[in-house]
Short mmCIF file of C-alpha atoms and ligand atoms in Angstrom, two decimals:
data_model
loop_
_atom_site.label_atom_id
_atom_site.label_comp_id
_atom_site.label_asym_id
_atom_site.label_seq_id
_atom_site.Cartn_x
_atom_site.Cartn_y
_atom_site.Cartn_z
CA UNK A 28 48.25 -55.51 8.97
CA UNK A 29 51.88 -55.91 7.93
CA UNK A 30 53.21 -56.70 4.47
CA UNK A 31 53.73 -60.45 5.12
CA UNK A 32 50.11 -60.66 6.32
CA UNK A 33 48.84 -58.84 3.25
CA UNK A 34 51.00 -60.96 0.98
CA UNK A 35 49.19 -64.03 2.35
CA UNK A 36 46.05 -62.81 0.58
CA UNK A 37 47.70 -62.91 -2.84
CA UNK A 38 47.25 -66.40 -4.21
CA UNK A 39 50.27 -67.46 -6.29
CA UNK A 40 47.92 -68.93 -8.90
CA UNK A 41 46.49 -65.52 -9.58
CA UNK A 42 49.30 -63.07 -8.94
CA UNK A 43 52.67 -63.45 -10.65
CA UNK A 44 55.99 -62.66 -8.96
CA UNK A 45 55.96 -59.42 -10.94
CA UNK A 46 52.50 -58.56 -9.57
CA UNK A 47 53.59 -59.26 -6.02
CA UNK A 48 56.63 -57.09 -6.40
CA UNK A 49 54.53 -54.21 -7.68
CA UNK A 50 51.95 -54.67 -4.92
CA UNK A 51 54.72 -54.76 -2.32
CA UNK A 52 56.12 -51.45 -3.53
CA UNK A 53 52.61 -49.93 -3.60
CA UNK A 54 52.10 -51.17 -0.04
CA UNK A 55 55.25 -49.37 1.15
CA UNK A 56 54.46 -46.27 -0.88
CA UNK A 57 50.94 -46.00 0.60
CA UNK A 58 52.17 -46.69 4.12
CA UNK A 59 54.59 -43.76 3.84
CA UNK A 60 52.06 -41.50 2.07
CA UNK A 61 49.47 -41.94 4.82
CA UNK A 62 51.94 -41.98 7.70
CA UNK A 63 50.47 -40.17 10.72
CA UNK A 64 47.13 -39.57 8.98
CA UNK A 65 44.05 -40.49 11.01
CA UNK A 66 40.49 -41.36 10.03
CA UNK A 67 37.43 -39.72 11.58
CA UNK A 68 37.23 -42.79 13.82
CA UNK A 69 40.68 -42.00 15.20
CA UNK A 70 42.32 -45.12 13.76
CA UNK A 71 45.24 -44.89 11.31
CA UNK A 72 44.16 -43.98 7.77
CA UNK A 73 46.28 -46.79 6.40
CA UNK A 74 43.76 -49.27 7.89
CA UNK A 75 41.20 -47.93 5.44
CA UNK A 76 43.63 -48.36 2.55
CA UNK A 77 44.31 -51.96 3.57
CA UNK A 78 40.61 -52.75 3.95
CA UNK A 79 39.91 -51.46 0.44
CA UNK A 80 42.88 -53.28 -1.08
CA UNK A 81 41.89 -56.53 0.70
CA UNK A 82 38.36 -56.25 -0.69
CA UNK A 83 39.79 -55.71 -4.17
CA UNK A 84 41.88 -58.86 -3.76
CA UNK A 85 38.80 -60.76 -2.52
CA UNK A 86 36.95 -59.72 -5.66
CA UNK A 87 39.74 -61.33 -7.66
CA UNK A 88 40.94 -58.21 -9.48
CA UNK A 89 44.37 -58.14 -11.13
CA UNK A 90 47.70 -56.87 -9.77
CA UNK A 91 47.35 -53.40 -11.29
CA UNK A 92 43.99 -52.98 -9.58
CA UNK A 93 45.41 -54.07 -6.21
CA UNK A 94 48.22 -51.52 -6.57
CA UNK A 95 45.70 -48.86 -7.53
CA UNK A 96 43.56 -49.74 -4.51
CA UNK A 97 46.57 -49.25 -2.23
CA UNK A 98 47.26 -45.89 -3.85
CA UNK A 99 43.65 -44.80 -4.29
CA UNK A 100 43.70 -41.90 -1.81
CA UNK A 101 47.28 -40.77 -2.30
CA UNK A 102 46.74 -38.39 -5.24
CA UNK A 103 43.88 -36.58 -3.61
CA UNK A 104 44.79 -36.46 0.07
CA UNK A 105 48.55 -36.59 0.12
CA UNK A 106 49.71 -34.25 -2.62
CA UNK A 107 51.22 -36.94 -4.80
CA UNK A 108 50.88 -36.39 -8.55
CA UNK A 109 49.76 -38.75 -11.27
CA UNK A 110 53.26 -38.42 -12.74
CA UNK A 111 54.78 -39.72 -9.47
CA UNK A 112 52.54 -42.78 -9.60
CA UNK A 113 53.28 -43.30 -13.28
CA UNK A 114 57.01 -43.15 -12.69
CA UNK A 115 56.87 -45.64 -9.83
CA UNK A 116 54.15 -48.03 -10.99
CA UNK A 117 53.57 -47.49 -14.71
CA UNK A 118 50.80 -46.09 -16.84
CA UNK A 119 48.12 -48.68 -16.11
CA UNK A 120 48.22 -48.18 -12.35
CA UNK A 121 48.38 -44.39 -12.75
CA UNK A 122 45.35 -44.51 -15.05
CA UNK A 123 43.33 -46.47 -12.48
CA UNK A 124 44.34 -44.23 -9.57
CA UNK A 125 43.48 -41.15 -11.58
CA UNK A 126 40.12 -42.71 -12.46
CA UNK A 127 39.29 -43.16 -8.77
CA UNK A 128 40.29 -39.54 -8.06
CA UNK A 129 38.09 -38.27 -10.89
CA UNK A 130 35.13 -40.26 -9.61
CA UNK A 131 35.72 -38.81 -6.13
CA UNK A 132 35.06 -35.33 -7.49
CA UNK A 133 31.47 -36.22 -8.33
CA UNK A 134 29.21 -35.07 -5.54
CA UNK A 135 25.69 -36.22 -4.97
CA UNK A 136 23.09 -33.67 -4.05
CA UNK A 137 20.07 -35.90 -3.79
CA UNK A 138 18.17 -34.27 -6.64
CA UNK A 139 16.18 -37.13 -8.12
CA UNK A 140 16.30 -35.85 -11.67
CA UNK A 141 20.07 -35.89 -11.56
CA UNK A 142 20.47 -39.45 -10.37
CA UNK A 143 20.41 -40.92 -13.88
CA UNK A 144 23.06 -38.48 -15.08
CA UNK A 145 25.14 -39.15 -12.03
CA UNK A 146 25.19 -42.91 -12.50
CA UNK A 147 26.03 -42.55 -16.16
CA UNK A 148 28.72 -40.04 -15.42
CA UNK A 149 30.17 -42.33 -12.84
CA UNK A 150 30.69 -44.92 -15.54
CA UNK A 151 31.87 -42.48 -18.17
CA UNK A 152 34.42 -40.92 -15.84
CA UNK A 153 35.63 -44.23 -14.50
CA UNK A 154 36.34 -45.47 -18.05
CA UNK A 155 37.49 -48.81 -16.71
CA UNK A 156 35.29 -51.24 -14.79
CA UNK A 157 38.11 -51.82 -12.31
CA UNK A 158 37.88 -48.18 -11.25
CA UNK A 159 34.20 -48.69 -10.44
CA UNK A 160 34.99 -51.83 -8.46
CA UNK A 161 37.73 -50.11 -6.44
CA UNK A 162 35.28 -47.28 -5.69
CA UNK A 163 32.66 -49.79 -4.56
CA UNK A 164 35.15 -51.39 -2.15
CA UNK A 165 36.13 -47.91 -0.94
CA UNK A 166 32.49 -47.04 -0.28
CA UNK A 167 31.85 -50.32 1.49
CA UNK A 168 34.60 -49.58 3.97
CA UNK A 169 33.51 -45.97 4.39
CA UNK A 170 29.95 -47.11 5.10
CA UNK A 171 31.17 -49.42 7.84
CA UNK A 172 32.60 -46.48 9.76
CA UNK A 173 29.96 -43.92 8.78
CA UNK A 174 28.41 -43.53 12.25
CA UNK A 175 31.24 -41.24 13.39
CA UNK A 176 30.43 -38.55 10.80
CA UNK A 177 28.24 -35.50 11.50
CA UNK A 178 24.56 -36.30 10.72
CA UNK A 179 24.28 -34.17 7.59
CA UNK A 180 27.32 -35.67 5.89
CA UNK A 181 26.36 -39.12 7.08
CA UNK A 182 22.88 -38.87 5.54
CA UNK A 183 24.20 -37.57 2.24
CA UNK A 184 26.69 -40.42 1.93
CA UNK A 185 24.11 -43.02 2.93
CA UNK A 186 21.64 -41.73 0.35
CA UNK A 187 24.32 -41.65 -2.32
CA UNK A 188 25.20 -45.24 -1.41
CA UNK A 189 21.59 -46.29 -1.79
CA UNK A 190 20.90 -44.44 -5.01
CA UNK A 191 24.19 -44.64 -6.86
CA UNK A 192 26.56 -47.25 -5.46
CA UNK A 193 24.16 -50.09 -4.65
CA UNK A 194 22.53 -49.96 -8.12
CA UNK A 195 26.03 -49.95 -9.63
CA UNK A 196 26.99 -53.06 -7.65
CA UNK A 197 23.77 -54.71 -8.78
CA UNK A 198 24.41 -53.80 -12.38
CA UNK A 199 27.87 -55.30 -12.17
CA UNK A 200 26.31 -58.51 -10.88
CA UNK A 201 27.78 -58.30 -7.38
CA UNK A 202 24.66 -59.17 -5.41
CA UNK A 203 26.41 -59.57 -2.08
CA UNK A 204 28.01 -56.15 -2.26
CA UNK A 205 24.72 -54.56 -3.30
CA UNK A 206 22.99 -56.14 -0.29
CA UNK A 207 25.72 -55.09 2.13
CA UNK A 208 25.77 -51.50 0.90
CA UNK A 209 22.00 -51.22 1.19
CA UNK A 210 21.93 -52.75 4.65
CA UNK A 211 24.59 -50.29 5.85
CA UNK A 212 22.63 -47.31 4.51
CA UNK A 213 19.25 -48.58 5.73
CA UNK A 214 19.58 -47.87 9.51
CA UNK A 215 20.96 -44.40 8.81
CA UNK A 216 18.18 -43.28 6.51
CA UNK A 217 15.24 -45.20 8.02
CA UNK A 218 16.18 -45.98 11.65
CA UNK A 219 12.64 -46.83 12.87
CA UNK A 220 11.81 -49.10 9.97
CA UNK A 221 15.17 -50.78 10.30
CA UNK A 222 14.61 -51.52 13.98
CA UNK A 223 11.15 -52.89 13.31
CA UNK A 224 12.36 -55.21 10.55
CA UNK A 225 15.31 -56.34 12.64
CA UNK A 226 12.97 -57.30 15.50
CA UNK A 227 10.57 -59.15 13.20
CA UNK A 228 13.40 -61.02 11.53
CA UNK A 229 15.04 -61.98 14.82
CA UNK A 230 11.74 -63.55 15.87
CA UNK A 231 11.44 -65.65 12.72
CA UNK A 232 14.95 -66.66 11.73
CA UNK A 233 15.80 -69.20 14.47
CA UNK A 234 12.64 -71.19 13.81
CA UNK A 235 13.19 -70.98 10.05
CA UNK A 236 16.69 -72.31 10.44
CA UNK A 237 15.54 -75.21 12.59
CA UNK A 238 12.99 -76.05 9.93
CA UNK A 239 15.53 -76.02 7.09
CA UNK A 240 17.88 -78.17 9.17
CA UNK A 241 15.07 -80.75 9.17
CA UNK A 242 14.61 -80.46 5.41
CA UNK A 243 18.30 -80.72 4.58
CA UNK A 244 18.84 -84.47 5.27
CA UNK A 245 15.66 -85.33 3.35
CA UNK A 246 16.97 -83.41 0.38
CA UNK A 247 20.44 -84.92 0.63
CA UNK A 248 18.98 -88.42 0.77
CA UNK A 249 16.75 -87.87 -2.26
CA UNK A 250 19.60 -86.38 -4.30
CA UNK A 251 22.00 -89.16 -3.45
CA UNK A 252 19.42 -91.80 -4.32
CA UNK A 253 19.30 -90.35 -7.83
CA UNK A 254 23.07 -90.04 -8.14
CA UNK A 255 23.48 -86.29 -7.56
CA UNK A 256 26.19 -85.45 -5.07
CA UNK A 257 25.65 -81.93 -3.78
CA UNK A 258 28.82 -79.92 -3.19
CA UNK A 259 27.11 -77.81 -0.56
CA UNK A 260 23.66 -77.31 0.89
CA UNK A 261 23.13 -74.27 3.07
CA UNK A 262 20.78 -71.32 3.37
CA UNK A 263 20.94 -67.65 2.77
CA UNK A 264 19.07 -64.99 4.68
CA UNK A 265 17.48 -62.17 2.74
CA UNK A 266 19.11 -58.79 3.18
CA UNK A 267 17.04 -56.45 5.35
CA UNK A 268 16.69 -53.56 2.93
CA UNK A 269 15.56 -55.83 0.14
CA UNK A 270 13.13 -57.48 2.56
CA UNK A 271 11.73 -54.08 3.47
CA UNK A 272 11.28 -53.19 -0.21
CA UNK A 273 9.33 -56.40 -0.68
CA UNK A 274 7.23 -55.85 2.44
CA UNK A 275 6.18 -52.46 1.14
CA UNK A 276 4.80 -54.17 -1.96
CA UNK A 277 2.95 -56.65 0.31
CA UNK A 278 1.23 -54.15 2.65
CA UNK A 279 3.90 -54.91 5.30
CA UNK A 280 2.39 -58.37 5.71
CA UNK A 281 5.19 -60.65 6.90
CA UNK A 282 3.00 -63.70 6.29
CA UNK A 283 3.43 -63.21 2.56
CA UNK A 284 7.23 -63.36 2.67
CA UNK A 285 8.30 -66.87 1.66
CA UNK A 286 12.00 -66.26 1.08
CA UNK A 287 13.27 -64.74 4.32
CA UNK A 288 15.47 -67.81 4.34
CA UNK A 289 16.12 -69.81 1.20
CA UNK A 290 17.79 -73.16 0.79
CA UNK A 291 20.78 -73.01 -1.51
CA UNK A 292 22.12 -76.11 -3.23
CA UNK A 293 25.43 -76.10 -5.08
CA UNK A 294 25.95 -78.98 -7.50
CA UNK A 295 28.69 -79.95 -9.93
CA UNK A 296 27.32 -78.83 -13.30
CA UNK A 297 24.33 -77.51 -15.22
CA UNK A 298 23.00 -81.00 -15.88
CA UNK A 299 22.91 -81.67 -12.14
CA UNK A 300 21.11 -78.36 -11.61
CA UNK A 301 18.15 -79.48 -13.73
CA UNK A 302 18.29 -82.99 -12.28
CA UNK A 303 18.13 -81.51 -8.79
CA UNK A 304 15.14 -79.38 -9.77
CA UNK A 305 13.35 -82.52 -11.03
CA UNK A 306 14.11 -84.43 -7.83
CA UNK A 307 12.81 -81.57 -5.68
CA UNK A 308 9.61 -81.35 -7.70
CA UNK A 309 8.99 -85.07 -7.39
CA UNK A 310 9.44 -84.72 -3.63
CA UNK A 311 7.41 -81.55 -3.07
CA UNK A 312 4.85 -79.82 -5.27
CA UNK A 313 6.07 -76.54 -6.75
CA UNK A 314 4.02 -73.36 -6.50
CA UNK A 315 2.78 -72.51 -9.98
CA UNK A 316 4.56 -69.61 -11.61
CA UNK A 317 7.43 -69.60 -9.17
CA UNK A 318 9.93 -71.74 -11.07
CA UNK A 319 12.62 -69.41 -12.43
CA UNK A 320 15.20 -70.63 -14.90
CA UNK A 321 17.94 -68.01 -14.77
CA UNK A 322 20.31 -70.51 -16.37
CA UNK A 323 18.49 -70.57 -19.69
CA UNK A 324 17.57 -66.92 -19.28
CA UNK A 325 20.18 -65.13 -17.12
CA UNK A 326 19.25 -61.79 -15.53
CA UNK A 327 20.52 -58.72 -17.39
CA UNK A 328 23.33 -58.43 -14.85
CA UNK A 329 24.53 -61.96 -15.63
CA UNK A 330 23.00 -63.73 -12.63
CA UNK A 331 22.40 -67.45 -13.21
CA UNK A 332 20.65 -70.04 -10.98
CA UNK A 333 17.47 -72.09 -10.84
CA UNK A 334 14.88 -70.92 -8.32
CA UNK A 335 11.80 -72.77 -7.25
CA UNK A 336 9.29 -72.43 -4.43
CA UNK A 337 7.70 -75.64 -3.14
CA UNK A 338 5.15 -76.82 -0.58
CA UNK A 339 7.86 -78.42 1.48
CA UNK A 340 7.81 -80.50 4.64
CA UNK A 341 4.50 -80.01 6.53
CA UNK A 342 3.27 -78.03 3.54
CA UNK A 343 5.44 -75.02 4.39
CA UNK A 344 6.20 -72.76 1.45
CA UNK A 345 9.97 -72.81 0.93
CA UNK A 346 12.28 -71.28 -1.68
CA UNK A 347 15.15 -73.35 -3.06
CA UNK A 348 18.00 -72.05 -5.24
CA UNK A 349 20.20 -74.33 -7.33
CA UNK A 350 23.51 -73.40 -8.97
CA UNK A 351 27.02 -74.56 -9.91
CA UNK A 352 30.17 -73.34 -8.09
CA UNK A 353 30.96 -71.14 -11.08
CA UNK A 354 27.52 -69.51 -10.96
CA UNK A 355 27.94 -69.03 -7.23
CA UNK A 356 31.29 -67.35 -7.74
CA UNK A 357 29.79 -65.10 -10.39
CA UNK A 358 26.93 -64.14 -8.09
CA UNK A 359 29.43 -63.11 -5.41
CA UNK A 360 32.04 -61.46 -7.60
CA UNK A 361 29.91 -60.35 -10.53
CA UNK A 362 31.84 -58.87 -13.36
CA UNK A 363 35.13 -59.48 -11.59
CA UNK A 364 34.62 -63.24 -11.91
CA UNK A 365 34.72 -62.92 -15.68
CA UNK A 366 38.27 -61.86 -15.94
CA UNK A 367 39.53 -63.80 -12.98
CA UNK A 368 38.88 -66.76 -15.28
CA UNK A 369 40.61 -65.32 -18.30
CA UNK A 370 43.15 -67.73 -19.71
CA UNK A 371 46.14 -65.47 -20.09
CA UNK A 372 45.82 -64.42 -16.46
CA UNK A 373 45.79 -60.69 -16.72
CA UNK A 374 44.50 -58.47 -19.45
CA UNK A 375 47.08 -55.76 -20.15
CA UNK A 376 44.69 -53.30 -21.70
CA UNK A 377 42.21 -53.09 -18.85
CA UNK A 378 38.60 -54.10 -18.81
CA UNK A 379 36.41 -51.55 -20.48
CA UNK A 380 32.68 -51.73 -20.79
CA UNK A 381 33.07 -52.64 -24.47
CA UNK A 382 35.18 -55.72 -23.75
CA UNK A 383 33.73 -58.40 -26.05
CA UNK A 384 33.36 -60.96 -23.27
CA UNK A 385 31.32 -58.56 -21.21
CA UNK A 386 28.50 -57.81 -23.59
CA UNK A 387 25.99 -57.68 -20.78
CA UNK A 388 27.87 -54.91 -19.08
CA UNK A 389 26.76 -52.64 -21.86
CA UNK A 390 23.34 -53.01 -20.37
CA UNK A 391 24.66 -50.85 -17.59
CA UNK A 392 23.41 -48.12 -19.79
CA UNK A 393 19.91 -49.34 -19.24
CA UNK A 394 19.36 -48.18 -15.71
CA UNK A 395 15.65 -48.21 -16.08
CA UNK A 396 15.20 -51.78 -17.26
CA UNK A 397 13.47 -52.71 -14.03
CA UNK A 398 10.83 -50.13 -14.74
CA UNK A 399 8.37 -50.61 -17.58
CA UNK A 400 7.84 -53.56 -19.87
CA UNK A 401 10.59 -55.51 -21.56
CA UNK A 402 9.78 -53.98 -24.91
CA UNK A 403 9.94 -50.48 -23.45
CA UNK A 404 13.17 -51.38 -21.74
CA UNK A 405 14.71 -52.47 -25.00
CA UNK A 406 13.61 -49.37 -26.83
CA UNK A 407 15.03 -47.31 -24.01
CA UNK A 408 18.32 -49.16 -24.25
CA UNK A 409 18.47 -48.49 -27.97
CA UNK A 410 17.81 -44.82 -27.43
CA UNK A 411 20.56 -44.68 -24.83
CA UNK A 412 23.06 -46.48 -27.00
CA UNK A 413 22.94 -43.64 -29.46
CA UNK A 414 23.51 -41.03 -26.81
CA UNK A 415 25.43 -42.71 -24.08
CA UNK A 416 29.21 -42.32 -23.85
CA UNK A 417 29.54 -41.56 -27.54
CA UNK A 418 27.41 -38.48 -27.87
CA UNK A 419 27.14 -37.22 -24.31
CA UNK A 420 29.62 -35.70 -21.92
CA UNK A 421 29.30 -35.29 -18.15
CA UNK A 422 30.83 -32.18 -16.67
CA UNK A 423 30.76 -30.73 -13.19
CA UNK A 424 29.83 -27.39 -11.70
CA UNK A 425 32.33 -26.02 -9.14
CA UNK A 426 30.11 -27.51 -6.39
CA UNK A 427 30.27 -30.96 -8.01
CA UNK A 428 26.83 -31.09 -9.57
CA UNK A 429 26.73 -33.23 -12.70
CA UNK A 430 25.63 -31.62 -15.94
CA UNK A 431 24.82 -33.94 -18.79
CA UNK A 432 25.44 -32.34 -22.22
CA UNK A 433 25.89 -33.27 -25.88
CA UNK A 434 29.42 -34.07 -27.01
CA UNK A 435 31.22 -31.06 -28.44
CA UNK A 436 29.65 -28.62 -25.99
CA UNK A 437 31.59 -25.46 -25.15
CA UNK A 438 31.65 -23.27 -22.02
CA UNK A 439 28.97 -21.14 -23.72
CA UNK A 440 26.62 -24.14 -23.91
CA UNK A 441 27.40 -24.95 -20.30
CA UNK A 442 26.70 -21.39 -19.14
CA UNK A 443 23.32 -21.27 -20.88
CA UNK A 444 22.47 -24.70 -19.54
CA UNK A 445 22.94 -23.41 -16.00
CA UNK A 446 20.94 -20.20 -16.49
CA UNK A 447 20.31 -17.75 -19.31
CA UNK A 448 21.51 -14.90 -17.05
CA UNK A 449 24.86 -16.67 -16.61
CA UNK A 450 25.15 -17.16 -20.35
CA UNK A 451 24.17 -13.59 -21.18
CA UNK A 452 26.75 -12.08 -18.81
CA UNK A 453 29.53 -14.53 -19.42
CA UNK A 454 32.98 -13.02 -19.79
CA UNK A 455 35.19 -16.08 -19.55
CA UNK A 456 35.49 -19.66 -18.39
CA UNK A 457 37.79 -21.81 -16.33
CA UNK A 458 38.07 -25.52 -16.97
CA UNK A 459 39.77 -27.46 -14.19
CA UNK A 460 40.94 -24.12 -12.76
CA UNK A 461 42.58 -22.92 -15.98
CA UNK A 462 41.27 -20.12 -18.20
CA UNK A 463 40.11 -21.40 -21.58
CA UNK A 464 38.77 -19.70 -24.71
CA UNK A 465 34.97 -19.77 -25.05
CA UNK A 466 35.32 -22.09 -28.02
CA UNK A 467 37.06 -24.74 -25.87
CA UNK A 468 35.53 -28.22 -26.28
CA UNK A 469 34.53 -29.69 -22.92
CA UNK A 470 35.16 -33.31 -22.02
CA UNK A 471 33.72 -35.70 -19.46
CA UNK A 472 35.00 -35.10 -15.95
CA UNK A 473 35.84 -31.42 -16.50
CA UNK A 474 34.95 -29.00 -13.75
CA UNK A 475 33.62 -25.87 -15.42
CA UNK A 476 33.44 -22.46 -13.83
CA UNK A 477 31.81 -19.54 -15.64
CA UNK A 478 33.05 -16.03 -14.95
CA UNK A 479 30.44 -13.32 -15.37
CA UNK A 480 30.38 -9.55 -15.46
CA UNK A 481 27.30 -7.41 -15.05
CA UNK A 482 27.64 -5.40 -18.26
CA UNK A 483 28.78 -8.22 -20.50
CA UNK A 484 26.56 -9.13 -23.46
CA UNK A 485 26.60 -12.00 -25.94
CA UNK A 486 28.44 -11.31 -29.15
CA UNK A 487 27.11 -12.44 -32.57
CA UNK A 488 30.00 -14.83 -33.18
CA UNK A 489 28.83 -16.91 -30.16
CA UNK A 490 26.23 -18.26 -32.57
CA UNK A 491 29.04 -20.04 -34.43
CA UNK A 492 30.63 -21.39 -31.25
CA UNK A 493 27.58 -22.73 -29.40
CA UNK A 494 26.59 -26.30 -30.19
CA UNK A 495 23.32 -26.81 -28.34
CA UNK A 496 20.03 -25.49 -29.65
CA UNK A 497 19.27 -24.27 -26.13
CA UNK A 498 22.28 -21.94 -26.08
CA UNK A 499 21.71 -20.82 -29.67
CA UNK A 500 18.11 -19.86 -29.10
CA UNK A 501 19.01 -17.94 -25.95
CA UNK A 502 21.87 -16.12 -27.68
CA UNK A 503 19.51 -15.28 -30.53
CA UNK A 504 16.99 -13.79 -28.09
CA UNK A 505 19.70 -11.81 -26.33
CA UNK A 506 21.00 -10.44 -29.63
CA UNK A 507 17.47 -9.47 -30.59
CA UNK A 508 16.99 -7.66 -27.32
CA UNK A 509 20.19 -5.76 -27.98
CA UNK A 510 18.93 -4.92 -31.44
CA UNK A 511 15.61 -3.85 -30.01
CA UNK A 512 17.32 -1.64 -27.51
CA UNK A 513 19.31 -0.08 -30.32
CA UNK A 514 15.99 0.25 -32.17
CA UNK A 515 14.43 2.15 -29.31
CA UNK A 516 17.23 4.64 -29.40
CA UNK A 517 16.49 5.03 -33.11
CA UNK A 518 12.71 4.35 -33.21
CA UNK A 519 12.28 4.65 -37.00
CA UNK A 520 14.54 1.73 -37.82
CA UNK A 521 14.51 -1.82 -36.47
CA UNK A 522 12.36 -1.48 -33.37
CA UNK A 523 9.01 -2.58 -34.80
CA UNK A 524 10.32 -5.45 -36.88
CA UNK A 525 12.34 -6.72 -33.98
CA UNK A 526 9.32 -6.77 -31.72
CA UNK A 527 7.15 -8.57 -34.25
CA UNK A 528 9.76 -11.23 -34.84
CA UNK A 529 10.11 -11.72 -31.12
CA UNK A 530 6.48 -12.60 -30.79
CA UNK A 531 6.87 -15.76 -32.84
CA UNK A 532 10.12 -16.96 -31.44
CA UNK A 533 10.10 -19.24 -28.40
CA UNK A 534 10.45 -17.63 -24.99
CA UNK A 535 13.94 -17.92 -23.52
MN1 MN B 17 39.25 -44.14 0.27
#
């Protein structure tokens, strides 16, 4: 793709002349930065950059985000510094590019208990929702070419996509992207199941489509008779991974799946949505309990539509979804749709999770809302609000494992969190490859490396530096052991007392 072709994607209504100029310079900059670089597939690396930037444009993100997408791999891979980007493209673009690079340092190791921390860290490190969206577009393109990677790496990335990226896309309200990411990971992680589902679906879809083609004119006629002019009537096919998830809940019984295909009606406004629902229900009897009003009660991720399931033509159970063009756009673009509509055009400050218009994004914190009752979910959200972002930091081990710790933690707390032996023999610490004093306050995104020495022992003033009760109690035990040892050398003094005290204190 050449610059004139890329420029075609930038609608003048959304991107100012200033935006286009910046994007053009970023285009040239990235083209030079990745010159001669190849992907694992053998194609030019710049193709990947363009695919990511095009996806970011399709999501409707602002000019800064498009520039950042073009530059997203230049800091890491091509030895260009944040200062270079800042000089050329300004602070906002540099901030976004740096955000993507920071997120890239997080590695997923597939340990279930870490998944929650990892998702939260992802958000904390990204700082700006646009960074998350650029990363999602990056991952989408990487998933499309994943088959060329060695199996081990391929599986790790696919699992990470399923457990971290797809839930993120869902949380940001981008249903399409969530479905695509899952369906790209599905054949890699569960090849047999994928093939089975694909065969079953291929058998059913053509007939289903023929059936809905018969229903469509009946629906159109009924709507028009009552003065509703549909903008569009079509159908959507359920994503395969989500179908599989549902089948597992239904004992793999395909007969119980009623929404493999669903009719989708787009009408002018909310009033027409409800009118359409009424017309459908007067035509075909609805299944009890299957009418869902996500307009009055949107999903936590912002999704709005009316859903109903009816005994349709020939009594066949059929799902119908009704929405306005705006709701449709939101369902496809999620959070991005919210600021594409912003009056002033482009927010200068960047979209953060605490942006007042995006209150529901704060529910990102509530990763477990799908599990447990609504009341439990709410309580959980409350408990997270106290901790999340404000009181927690997410730091990395040198291998990229995420460690979730209270704000204000020091390298001493980190060392004891990893293992009491590491803490006890700690002699120094490096944060982001630089030596720091033990009292250094860690921040989110830091990579922390603890240097140990066999004969090193905790010193009493560590008690004043450590912040976590875990580290403090372990330091206390270590100091007591030292005391005890000293006591043994001089048996008449502290030995006995030390031992007695030890009995009541918690084991390290
Ligand atoms: Mn990339």
